[in-house]
Amino acid sequence: MKKGKKIYEGKAKIIYATSDKNLVIQYFKDDATAFNNQKKSIIEGKGVLNNRISEYILSNLSQIGIKNHLVKRLNMREQIIKLAEIIPIEFVIRNIATGSITKRLGIEDGTVLREPLIEYCLKDDALGDPLISEDHIYTFDWATRNEIEKVKKMIFRINDFMIGMFRGVGIKLIDFKLEFGRVKNNGKNEIILADEISPDTCRLWDSITEKKLDKDRFRKDLGDLIPAYTEVAKRLGILHEQSNISAVNVTKLSSVKKKSK
Ligand code: UDP
């Protein structure tokens, strides 16, 4: 598959065209951003880990029937994905209250929610991804009622599956963000899960110590982000227990790959 020109560059990923108009290449960068781009840094090796972790989660979700954009991982930093028309909404799913909801609504940090809660945010960096209601989605035609019904069913299945998957390796799934897109399948629009699922987009706490194993290490200046993401990958069985992936090793691995192309 030939890599074509850059179509889009986001905060953590770049999308390149391919010779197939329905497929694109998704490249995982090392850039970390938070608080609507006000805090920025480059964390060497983050993209490599997110590529692997996201591939693992999305391929497991495929196996339980959640259609998604992943076709295959190409190398340390790239995946072939289906080109989808992204619904301009960030779907945030919360099992335990932390982060923005605690500040916004005065809910105590760590409150276990009776049911998983879905929040909708408009995907618009200039506006700071504002929280919206479901009715906003219909009023402004961001998605149809039928699409949101399908998305919600997918979200609850994804959440159930991911809670179990992480629980099995001693991790609590606190909250996460999903994106969905439309693709044509035999001339009909179909909704698929898009974007990445990784410690950049999920809050993951060690089940016993509640140590944060996610992007909050960057947001809150806790340090040791790469060891935390590596820990997630090791526990999921993506990296061997013995492998000691430091930022330096990950960078070396990715440059070896580049040279061997
Ligand atoms: N999240 C994300 N991208 C965003 C905003 C949120 O992936 O642009 C994820 C975030 O990692 C967390 C969940 O969505 O797992 C809920 O985030 P929250 O609104 O609490 O974010 P905060 O404002 O605290 O960063």
Tab-separated table of C-alpha atoms and ligand atoms in Angstrom:
chain	number	residue	atom	x	y	z
A	1	MET	CA	0.000	0.000	0.000
A	2	LYS	CA	1.533	3.326	-1.096
A	3	LYS	CA	1.564	6.191	1.376
A	4	GLY	CA	0.233	9.331	-0.302
A	5	LYS	CA	0.077	12.936	0.770
A	6	LYS	CA	-0.834	14.234	4.199
A	7	ILE	CA	-4.599	14.829	4.408
A	8	TYR	CA	-4.891	16.032	7.981
A	9	GLU	CA	-2.723	16.641	11.013
A	10	GLY	CA	-4.320	16.576	14.462
A	11	LYS	CA	-2.855	16.961	17.933
A	12	ALA	CA	-1.659	13.374	18.316
A	13	LYS	CA	-2.028	11.837	14.849
A	14	ILE	CA	-1.458	12.457	11.139
A	15	ILE	CA	-3.627	11.019	8.371
A	16	TYR	CA	-2.107	10.186	4.970
A	17	ALA	CA	-3.908	9.217	1.766
A	18	THR	CA	-3.251	5.812	0.172
A	19	SER	CA	-3.734	4.428	-3.330
A	20	ASP	CA	-7.150	3.141	-2.157
A	21	LYS	CA	-9.619	6.030	-1.802
A	22	ASN	CA	-11.445	4.259	1.027
A	23	LEU	CA	-8.357	3.680	3.162
A	24	VAL	CA	-5.925	6.039	4.886
A	25	ILE	CA	-2.804	5.652	7.008
A	26	GLN	CA	-2.994	6.868	10.610
A	27	TYR	CA	0.396	7.882	12.074
A	28	PHE	CA	0.743	8.163	15.872
A	29	LYS	CA	2.859	11.148	16.928
A	30	ASP	CA	4.624	11.620	20.261
A	31	ASP	CA	2.934	14.963	20.894
A	32	ALA	CA	0.993	15.310	24.119
A	33	THR	CA	-1.510	18.119	24.574
A	34	ALA	CA	-3.941	18.970	27.354
A	35	PHE	CA	-6.336	21.704	28.451
A	36	ASN	CA	-7.405	22.525	24.906
A	37	ASN	CA	-3.844	22.704	23.597
A	38	GLN	CA	-2.592	25.119	26.275
A	39	LYS	CA	-0.167	22.518	27.628
A	40	LYS	CA	2.065	20.809	25.074
A	41	SER	CA	5.031	18.466	25.111
A	42	ILE	CA	6.697	15.723	23.112
A	43	ILE	CA	6.996	12.440	24.975
A	44	GLU	CA	9.241	10.093	23.043
A	45	GLY	CA	7.720	6.692	22.490
A	46	LYS	CA	4.123	7.614	23.373
A	47	GLY	CA	2.915	7.189	19.785
A	48	VAL	CA	4.457	3.725	19.533
A	49	LEU	CA	2.696	2.555	22.699
A	50	ASN	CA	-0.660	4.090	21.730
A	51	ASN	CA	-0.478	2.482	18.281
A	52	ARG	CA	-0.007	-0.951	19.875
A	53	ILE	CA	-2.549	-0.520	22.673
A	54	SER	CA	-5.212	0.904	20.348
A	55	GLU	CA	-4.635	-1.889	17.822
A	56	TYR	CA	-5.078	-4.444	20.613
A	57	ILE	CA	-8.319	-2.929	21.937
A	58	LEU	CA	-9.890	-2.279	18.520
A	59	SER	CA	-9.106	-5.766	17.233
A	60	ASN	CA	-10.627	-7.273	20.388
A	61	LEU	CA	-13.711	-5.100	19.891
A	62	SER	CA	-13.981	-6.352	16.276
A	63	GLN	CA	-14.104	-9.866	17.641
A	64	ILE	CA	-17.169	-9.066	19.735
A	65	GLY	CA	-18.864	-7.495	16.701
A	66	ILE	CA	-18.082	-3.808	17.229
A	67	LYS	CA	-17.296	-2.588	13.723
A	68	ASN	CA	-14.431	-0.145	13.696
A	69	HIS	CA	-12.047	1.620	11.361
A	70	LEU	CA	-8.943	-0.502	12.011
A	71	VAL	CA	-7.805	-2.564	9.034
A	72	LYS	CA	-4.321	-3.461	10.245
A	73	ARG	CA	-1.271	-2.126	11.992
A	74	LEU	CA	1.499	-1.458	9.499
A	75	ASN	CA	4.489	-0.779	11.724
A	76	MET	CA	5.486	0.792	15.034
A	77	ARG	CA	3.677	4.043	14.375
A	78	GLU	CA	1.169	3.455	11.597
A	79	GLN	CA	-2.126	1.717	10.974
A	80	ILE	CA	-4.259	1.366	7.858
A	81	ILE	CA	-7.754	2.525	8.706
A	82	LYS	CA	-11.028	2.990	6.834
A	83	LEU	CA	-11.705	6.575	5.834
A	84	ALA	CA	-14.847	7.595	7.719
A	85	GLU	CA	-16.850	10.785	7.872
A	86	ILE	CA	-16.358	11.575	11.550
A	87	ILE	CA	-19.439	12.580	13.549
A	88	PRO	CA	-18.304	15.892	15.131
A	89	ILE	CA	-18.993	14.730	18.688
A	90	GLU	CA	-16.731	13.402	21.429
A	91	PHE	CA	-18.619	10.751	23.377
A	92	VAL	CA	-17.306	10.614	26.949
A	93	ILE	CA	-18.279	7.574	29.030
A	94	ARG	CA	-17.845	7.710	32.782
A	95	ASN	CA	-17.933	4.884	35.319
A	96	ILE	CA	-16.331	6.844	38.155
A	97	ALA	CA	-16.492	10.631	38.460
A	98	THR	CA	-13.182	12.428	38.105
A	99	GLY	CA	-11.750	15.217	35.932
A	100	SER	CA	-14.022	17.833	34.378
A	101	ILE	CA	-17.319	16.473	35.759
A	102	THR	CA	-16.174	16.895	39.359
A	103	LYS	CA	-15.340	20.561	38.767
A	104	ARG	CA	-18.343	21.283	36.585
A	105	LEU	CA	-20.962	19.701	38.846
A	106	GLY	CA	-19.216	19.659	42.228
A	107	ILE	CA	-19.279	15.864	42.378
A	108	GLU	CA	-16.752	14.313	44.756
A	109	ASP	CA	-13.718	12.870	42.993
A	110	GLY	CA	-13.887	9.069	42.845
A	111	THR	CA	-17.694	8.802	43.159
A	112	VAL	CA	-18.810	5.489	41.653
A	113	LEU	CA	-21.676	6.229	39.244
A	114	ARG	CA	-24.806	4.093	39.559
A	115	GLU	CA	-24.861	3.584	35.772
A	116	PRO	CA	-22.297	4.465	33.113
A	117	LEU	CA	-22.886	8.080	32.120
A	118	ILE	CA	-22.534	9.349	28.542
A	119	GLU	CA	-21.641	12.989	27.965
A	120	TYR	CA	-21.519	14.682	24.566
A	121	CYS	CA	-18.985	17.340	23.596
A	122	LEU	CA	-18.874	19.178	20.292
A	123	LYS	CA	-15.559	18.482	18.533
A	124	ASP	CA	-14.424	22.061	18.106
A	125	ASP	CA	-11.042	23.112	19.450
A	126	ALA	CA	-11.727	26.815	18.870
A	127	LEU	CA	-14.739	26.561	21.188
A	128	GLY	CA	-12.906	24.297	23.672
A	129	ASP	CA	-15.027	21.195	22.875
A	130	PRO	CA	-18.126	22.431	24.756
A	131	LEU	CA	-20.464	20.053	26.549
A	132	ILE	CA	-23.752	19.712	24.642
A	133	SER	CA	-27.044	17.923	25.212
A	134	GLU	CA	-28.437	15.169	23.008
A	135	ASP	CA	-31.011	17.631	21.641
A	136	HIS	CA	-28.251	19.934	20.370
A	137	ILE	CA	-27.117	17.036	18.179
A	138	TYR	CA	-30.531	16.831	16.489
A	139	THR	CA	-31.197	20.581	16.362
A	140	PHE	CA	-27.947	21.210	14.515
A	141	ASP	CA	-28.004	17.989	12.441
A	142	TRP	CA	-24.669	16.677	13.771
A	143	ALA	CA	-26.157	13.165	13.721
A	144	THR	CA	-29.588	11.573	13.374
A	145	ARG	CA	-31.637	10.031	16.188
A	146	ASN	CA	-31.158	6.662	14.566
A	147	GLU	CA	-27.369	7.116	14.493
A	148	ILE	CA	-27.232	8.182	18.162
A	149	GLU	CA	-29.365	5.181	19.174
A	150	LYS	CA	-26.874	2.889	17.410
A	151	VAL	CA	-23.885	4.728	18.879
A	152	LYS	CA	-25.284	4.445	22.420
A	153	LYS	CA	-25.802	0.683	22.074
A	154	MET	CA	-22.224	0.343	20.814
A	155	ILE	CA	-20.903	2.520	23.652
A	156	PHE	CA	-22.483	0.390	26.386
A	157	ARG	CA	-21.131	-2.826	24.836
A	158	ILE	CA	-17.679	-1.296	24.422
A	159	ASN	CA	-17.734	-0.083	28.023
A	160	ASP	CA	-18.819	-3.500	29.377
A	161	PHE	CA	-16.156	-5.245	27.352
A	162	MET	CA	-13.393	-2.824	28.282
A	163	ILE	CA	-14.281	-2.814	31.995
A	164	GLY	CA	-13.897	-6.615	31.988
A	165	MET	CA	-10.748	-6.597	29.889
A	166	PHE	CA	-9.020	-4.109	32.181
A	167	ARG	CA	-10.393	-5.645	35.384
A	168	GLY	CA	-8.753	-8.918	34.351
A	169	VAL	CA	-5.347	-7.220	34.414
A	170	GLY	CA	-5.850	-5.261	37.627
A	171	ILE	CA	-6.910	-1.941	36.110
A	172	LYS	CA	-10.067	0.120	36.754
A	173	LEU	CA	-11.595	1.809	33.701
A	174	ILE	CA	-12.634	5.172	35.115
A	175	ASP	CA	-13.739	7.004	31.967
A	176	PHE	CA	-12.866	7.310	28.282
A	177	LYS	CA	-13.644	9.141	25.059
A	178	LEU	CA	-14.901	7.605	21.824
A	179	GLU	CA	-15.467	8.900	18.314
A	180	PHE	CA	-17.653	7.401	15.619
A	181	GLY	CA	-17.813	7.845	11.856
A	182	ARG	CA	-19.921	7.002	8.825
A	183	VAL	CA	-18.735	4.713	6.042
A	184	LYS	CA	-20.586	3.436	2.998
A	185	ASN	CA	-21.273	-0.292	3.003
A	186	ASN	CA	-23.006	-1.534	-0.179
A	187	GLY	CA	-24.252	2.004	-0.790
A	188	LYS	CA	-25.693	2.312	2.730
A	189	ASN	CA	-24.335	4.481	5.551
A	190	GLU	CA	-22.947	2.454	8.416
A	191	ILE	CA	-21.707	3.721	11.800
A	192	ILE	CA	-18.290	2.496	12.886
A	193	LEU	CA	-16.068	3.188	15.874
A	194	ALA	CA	-13.167	5.443	14.837
A	195	ASP	CA	-10.115	7.194	16.312
A	196	GLU	CA	-7.912	5.536	18.954
A	197	ILE	CA	-8.535	3.930	22.340
A	198	SER	CA	-5.415	4.276	24.450
A	199	PRO	CA	-4.166	5.696	27.760
A	200	ASP	CA	-4.375	9.080	25.988
A	201	THR	CA	-8.156	8.734	25.720
A	202	CYS	CA	-8.996	6.637	28.803
A	203	ARG	CA	-8.486	7.102	32.526
A	204	LEU	CA	-6.972	3.905	33.892
A	205	TRP	CA	-6.194	3.375	37.586
A	206	ASP	CA	-4.423	0.435	39.153
A	207	SER	CA	-7.172	-1.576	40.872
A	208	ILE	CA	-5.374	-1.761	44.209
A	209	THR	CA	-3.163	1.306	44.517
A	210	GLU	CA	-5.283	3.600	42.260
A	211	LYS	CA	-2.035	4.730	40.615
A	212	LYS	CA	-2.861	6.635	37.442
A	213	LEU	CA	-1.715	4.778	34.319
A	214	ASP	CA	-2.959	7.317	31.755
A	215	LYS	CA	-2.602	10.829	30.350
A	216	ASP	CA	-3.372	12.387	33.733
A	217	ARG	CA	0.336	11.744	34.420
A	218	PHE	CA	0.963	14.481	31.831
A	219	ARG	CA	-2.029	16.694	32.702
A	220	LYS	CA	-1.119	16.703	36.396
A	221	ASP	CA	2.690	16.700	35.965
A	222	LEU	CA	3.020	13.331	37.717
A	223	GLY	CA	5.886	12.234	35.420
A	224	ASP	CA	6.717	8.674	34.314
A	225	LEU	CA	4.151	8.599	31.518
A	226	ILE	CA	6.050	6.096	29.369
A	227	PRO	CA	6.533	3.593	32.235
A	228	ALA	CA	2.786	3.876	32.988
A	229	TYR	CA	1.709	3.283	29.354
A	230	THR	CA	4.257	0.453	29.137
A	231	GLU	CA	2.726	-1.078	32.258
A	232	VAL	CA	-0.711	-1.026	30.593
A	233	ALA	CA	0.722	-2.675	27.455
A	234	LYS	CA	2.542	-5.326	29.507
A	235	ARG	CA	-0.511	-6.166	31.574
A	236	LEU	CA	-2.607	-6.543	28.426
A	237	GLY	CA	0.042	-8.972	27.161
A	238	ILE	CA	1.043	-6.764	24.235
A	239	LEU	CA	4.618	-6.406	25.459
A	240	HIS	CA	6.503	-9.234	27.107
A	241	GLU	CA	6.783	-9.034	30.873
A	242	GLN	CA	10.564	-8.910	30.620
A	243	SER	CA	10.769	-6.197	27.992
A	244	ASN	CA	11.848	-2.992	29.577
A	245	ILE	CA	10.489	-0.378	27.242
A	246	SER	CA	11.951	2.941	28.193
A	247	ALA	CA	11.416	6.049	26.111
A	248	VAL	CA	14.886	5.524	24.675
A	249	ASN	CA	14.208	1.907	23.701
A	250	VAL	CA	10.920	2.774	22.064
A	251	THR	CA	12.566	5.519	20.036
A	252	LYS	CA	15.340	3.140	19.007
A	253	LEU	CA	12.797	0.527	17.953
A	254	SER	CA	10.913	2.984	15.802
A	255	SER	CA	14.043	4.286	14.114
A	256	VAL	CA	15.219	0.719	13.367
A	257	LYS	CA	11.886	0.136	11.691
A	258	LYS	CA	12.206	3.313	9.641
A	259	LYS	CA	15.703	2.403	8.450
A	260	SER	CA	14.663	-1.098	7.449
A	261	LYS	CA	11.918	0.216	5.120
B	1	UDP	N1	-10.813	12.885	26.730
B	1	UDP	C1	-10.138	12.738	25.537
B	1	UDP	N2	-10.025	13.816	24.704
B	1	UDP	C2	-10.560	15.027	24.990
B	1	UDP	C3	-11.259	15.168	26.213
B	1	UDP	C4	-11.371	14.066	27.064
B	1	UDP	O1	-9.655	11.661	25.207
B	1	UDP	O2	-10.447	15.962	24.185
B	1	UDP	C5	-10.945	11.729	27.645
B	1	UDP	C6	-10.083	11.877	28.869
B	1	UDP	O3	-8.822	11.250	28.679
B	1	UDP	C7	-10.876	11.153	29.928
B	1	UDP	C8	-12.330	11.349	29.501
B	1	UDP	O4	-12.278	11.689	28.116
B	1	UDP	O5	-10.577	9.772	29.890
B	1	UDP	C9	-13.068	12.419	30.290
B	1	UDP	O6	-12.312	13.597	30.258
B	1	UDP	P1	-12.664	14.909	31.113
B	1	UDP	O7	-13.815	15.598	30.469
B	1	UDP	O8	-12.783	14.587	32.547
B	1	UDP	O9	-11.349	15.681	30.792
B	1	UDP	P2	-10.482	16.772	31.514
B	1	UDP	O10	-11.187	18.052	31.189
B	1	UDP	O11	-10.443	16.429	32.966
B	1	UDP	O12	-9.171	16.585	30.809
